[in-house]
GROMACS .gro file of C-alpha atoms in nm:
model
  164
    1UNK     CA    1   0.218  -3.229  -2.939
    2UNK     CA    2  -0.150  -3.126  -2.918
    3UNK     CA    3  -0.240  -2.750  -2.856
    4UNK     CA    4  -0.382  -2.869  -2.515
    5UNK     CA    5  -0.047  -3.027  -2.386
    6UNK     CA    6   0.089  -2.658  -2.513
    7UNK     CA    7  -0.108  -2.492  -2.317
    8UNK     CA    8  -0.104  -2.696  -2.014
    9UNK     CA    9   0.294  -2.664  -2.085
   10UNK     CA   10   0.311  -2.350  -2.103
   11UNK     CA   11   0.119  -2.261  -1.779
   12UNK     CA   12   0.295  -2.507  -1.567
   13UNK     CA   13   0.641  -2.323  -1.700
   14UNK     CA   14   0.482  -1.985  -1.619
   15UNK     CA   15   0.329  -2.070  -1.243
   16UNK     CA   16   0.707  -2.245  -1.175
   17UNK     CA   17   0.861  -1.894  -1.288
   18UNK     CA   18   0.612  -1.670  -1.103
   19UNK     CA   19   0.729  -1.898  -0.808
   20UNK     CA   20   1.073  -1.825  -0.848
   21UNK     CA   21   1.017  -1.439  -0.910
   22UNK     CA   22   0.812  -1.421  -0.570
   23UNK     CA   23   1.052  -1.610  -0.362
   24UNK     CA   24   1.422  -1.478  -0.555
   25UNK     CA   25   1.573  -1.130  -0.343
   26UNK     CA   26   1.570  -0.852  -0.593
   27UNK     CA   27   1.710  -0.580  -0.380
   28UNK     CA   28   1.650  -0.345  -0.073
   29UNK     CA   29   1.478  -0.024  -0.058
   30UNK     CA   30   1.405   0.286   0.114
   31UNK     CA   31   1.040   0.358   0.121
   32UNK     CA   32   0.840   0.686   0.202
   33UNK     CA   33   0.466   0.607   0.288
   34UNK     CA   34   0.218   0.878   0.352
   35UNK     CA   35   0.186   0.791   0.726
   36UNK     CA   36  -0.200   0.842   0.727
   37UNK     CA   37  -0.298   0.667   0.386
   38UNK     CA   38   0.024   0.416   0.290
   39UNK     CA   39   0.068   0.612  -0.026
   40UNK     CA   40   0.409   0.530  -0.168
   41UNK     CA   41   0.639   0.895  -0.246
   42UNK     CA   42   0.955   0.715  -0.295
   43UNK     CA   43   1.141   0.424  -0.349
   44UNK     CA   44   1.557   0.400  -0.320
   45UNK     CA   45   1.772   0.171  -0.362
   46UNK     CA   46   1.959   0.071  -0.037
   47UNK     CA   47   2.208  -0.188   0.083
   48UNK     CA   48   2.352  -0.318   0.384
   49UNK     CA   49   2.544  -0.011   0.558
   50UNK     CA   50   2.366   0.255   0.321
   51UNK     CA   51   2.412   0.641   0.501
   52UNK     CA   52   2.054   0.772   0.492
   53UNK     CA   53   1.989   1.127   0.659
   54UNK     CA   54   1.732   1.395   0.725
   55UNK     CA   55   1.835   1.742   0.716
   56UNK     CA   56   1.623   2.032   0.794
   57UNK     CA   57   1.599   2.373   0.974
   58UNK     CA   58   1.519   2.377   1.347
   59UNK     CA   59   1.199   2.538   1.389
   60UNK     CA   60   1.265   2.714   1.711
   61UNK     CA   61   1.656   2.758   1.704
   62UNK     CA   62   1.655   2.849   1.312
   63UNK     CA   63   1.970   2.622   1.277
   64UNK     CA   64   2.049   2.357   1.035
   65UNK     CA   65   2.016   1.991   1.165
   66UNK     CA   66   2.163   1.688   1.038
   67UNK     CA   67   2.053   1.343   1.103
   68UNK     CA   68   2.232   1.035   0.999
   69UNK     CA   69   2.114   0.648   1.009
   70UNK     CA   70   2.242   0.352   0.831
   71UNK     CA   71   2.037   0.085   0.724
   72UNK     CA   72   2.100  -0.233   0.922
   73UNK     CA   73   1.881  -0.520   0.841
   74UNK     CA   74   1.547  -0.345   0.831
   75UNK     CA   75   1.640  -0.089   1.074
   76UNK     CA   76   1.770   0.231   1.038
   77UNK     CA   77   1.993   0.254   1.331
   78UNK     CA   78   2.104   0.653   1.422
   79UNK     CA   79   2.446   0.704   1.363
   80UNK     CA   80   2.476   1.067   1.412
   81UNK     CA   81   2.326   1.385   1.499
   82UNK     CA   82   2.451   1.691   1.382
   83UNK     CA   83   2.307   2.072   1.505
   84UNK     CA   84   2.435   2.434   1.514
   85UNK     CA   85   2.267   2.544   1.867
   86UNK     CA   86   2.078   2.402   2.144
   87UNK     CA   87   1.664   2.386   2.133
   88UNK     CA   88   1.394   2.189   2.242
   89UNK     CA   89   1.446   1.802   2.090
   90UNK     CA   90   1.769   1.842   2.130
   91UNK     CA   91   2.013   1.567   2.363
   92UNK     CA   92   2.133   1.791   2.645
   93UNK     CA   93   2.217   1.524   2.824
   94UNK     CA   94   2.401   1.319   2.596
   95UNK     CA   95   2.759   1.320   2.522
   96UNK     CA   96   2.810   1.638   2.268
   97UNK     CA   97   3.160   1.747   2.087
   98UNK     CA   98   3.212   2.009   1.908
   99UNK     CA   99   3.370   1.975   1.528
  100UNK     CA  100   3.407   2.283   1.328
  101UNK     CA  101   3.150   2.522   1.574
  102UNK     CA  102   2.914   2.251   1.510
  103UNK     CA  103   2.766   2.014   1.791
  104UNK     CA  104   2.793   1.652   1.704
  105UNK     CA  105   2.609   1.397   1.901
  106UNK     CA  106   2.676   1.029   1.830
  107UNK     CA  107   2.423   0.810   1.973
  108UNK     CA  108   2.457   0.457   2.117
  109UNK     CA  109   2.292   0.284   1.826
  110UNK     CA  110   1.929   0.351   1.845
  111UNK     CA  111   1.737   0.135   1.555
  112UNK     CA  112   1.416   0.225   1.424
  113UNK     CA  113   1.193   0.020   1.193
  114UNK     CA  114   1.002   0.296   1.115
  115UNK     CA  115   1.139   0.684   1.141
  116UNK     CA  116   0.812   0.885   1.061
  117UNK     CA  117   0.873   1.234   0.940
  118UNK     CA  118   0.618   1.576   0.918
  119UNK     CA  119   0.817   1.761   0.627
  120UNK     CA  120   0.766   2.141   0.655
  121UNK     CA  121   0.812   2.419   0.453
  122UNK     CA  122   0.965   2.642   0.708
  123UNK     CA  123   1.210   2.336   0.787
  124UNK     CA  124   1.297   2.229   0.410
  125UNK     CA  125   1.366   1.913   0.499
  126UNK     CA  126   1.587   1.756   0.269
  127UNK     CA  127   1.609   1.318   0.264
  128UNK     CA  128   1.963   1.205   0.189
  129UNK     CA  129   2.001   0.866   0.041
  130UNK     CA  130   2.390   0.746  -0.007
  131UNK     CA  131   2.480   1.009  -0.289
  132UNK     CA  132   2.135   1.094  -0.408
  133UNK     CA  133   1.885   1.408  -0.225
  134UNK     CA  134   1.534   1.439  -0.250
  135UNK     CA  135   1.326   1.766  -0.116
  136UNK     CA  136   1.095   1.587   0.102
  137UNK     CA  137   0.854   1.884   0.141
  138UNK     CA  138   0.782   1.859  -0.248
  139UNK     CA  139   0.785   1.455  -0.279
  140UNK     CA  140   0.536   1.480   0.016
  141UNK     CA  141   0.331   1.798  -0.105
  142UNK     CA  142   0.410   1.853   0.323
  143UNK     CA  143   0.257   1.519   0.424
  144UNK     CA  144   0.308   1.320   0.727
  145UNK     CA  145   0.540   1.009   0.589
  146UNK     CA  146   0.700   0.707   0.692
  147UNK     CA  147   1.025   0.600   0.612
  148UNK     CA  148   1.116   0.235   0.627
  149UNK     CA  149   1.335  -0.003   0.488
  150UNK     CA  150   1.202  -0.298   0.279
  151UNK     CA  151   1.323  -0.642   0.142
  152UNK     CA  152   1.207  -0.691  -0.221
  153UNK     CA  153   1.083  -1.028  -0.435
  154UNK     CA  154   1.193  -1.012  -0.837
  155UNK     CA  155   0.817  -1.051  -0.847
  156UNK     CA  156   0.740  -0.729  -0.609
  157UNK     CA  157   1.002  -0.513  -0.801
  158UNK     CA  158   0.899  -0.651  -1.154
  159UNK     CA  159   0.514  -0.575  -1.041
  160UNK     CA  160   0.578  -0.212  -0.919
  161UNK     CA  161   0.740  -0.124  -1.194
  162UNK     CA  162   0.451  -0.163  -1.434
  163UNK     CA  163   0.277   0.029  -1.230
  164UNK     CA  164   0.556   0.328  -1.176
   0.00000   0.00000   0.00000
């Protein structure tokens, strides 16, 4: 074989594989974008049904607040709202129990493709990802981000990691 077929060989194999990479499912994610510029904070592996929360300190009410969403598709659909006392931003018309001196709101099944969060300091608001927490207020350096849930390529995964 002459070093031309070889190379000609060789690049045909390559473009088929960077084909496959950009078309094969390598996994979800959770993403945090700086709302303003797109800068990536974070990246977390997700799945279908994955419990992904906010929790933070009211800034009026000085309560804790607890905000649950699973990832459906890519949605995060509210599944929950936890909160110690009423405040402003708070459902007072919705359908509230009350589980341990707590008030729990379950929502009918709002979905967002994009939740966009202002971490504070004051708040300390803290992202919850399955079993895994992240200080959002310190990923962020207090930024303005955007949390969505993406679809990944082998090739998208493979090429963010070189540059991670």
């Amino acid at each position: 074989m002459n070093r031309t077929r070889i190379v000609v060989v060789a690049a045909s194999v390559l473009a088929v594989l960077t084909v496959i990479a950009a078309v094969v499912p390598a996994g979800t994610v959770l993403v945090a974008d700086d709302t303003d510029t797109d800068q990536r904070y974070l990246t977390v592996p997700v799945s279908e049904g994955s419990t992904v929360a906010l929790e933070y300190t009211h800034s009026v009410e000085r309560s804790r607040v607890y905000e649950a969403y699973a990832v459906r598709g890519e949605t995060l659909e509210m599944t929950r709202a936890e909160f110690e006392s009423y405040g402003w931003g708070f459902p007072s018309a919705a359908n509230v129990t009350i589980e341990n001196g707590t008030f729990v709101y379950s929502p009918d099944r709002t979905a967002a493709a994009v939740l966009t969060v202002s971490p504070g300091r004051i708040a300390g608001h803290t992202l919850h990802v399955d079993d895994r927490s992240y200080d959002l207020v310190s990923v962020t350096d207090a930024q303005s981000v955007d949390l969505h849930v993406v679809h990944r390529t082998l090739l998208a995964t493979m090429i963010e990691s070189i540059y991670e």
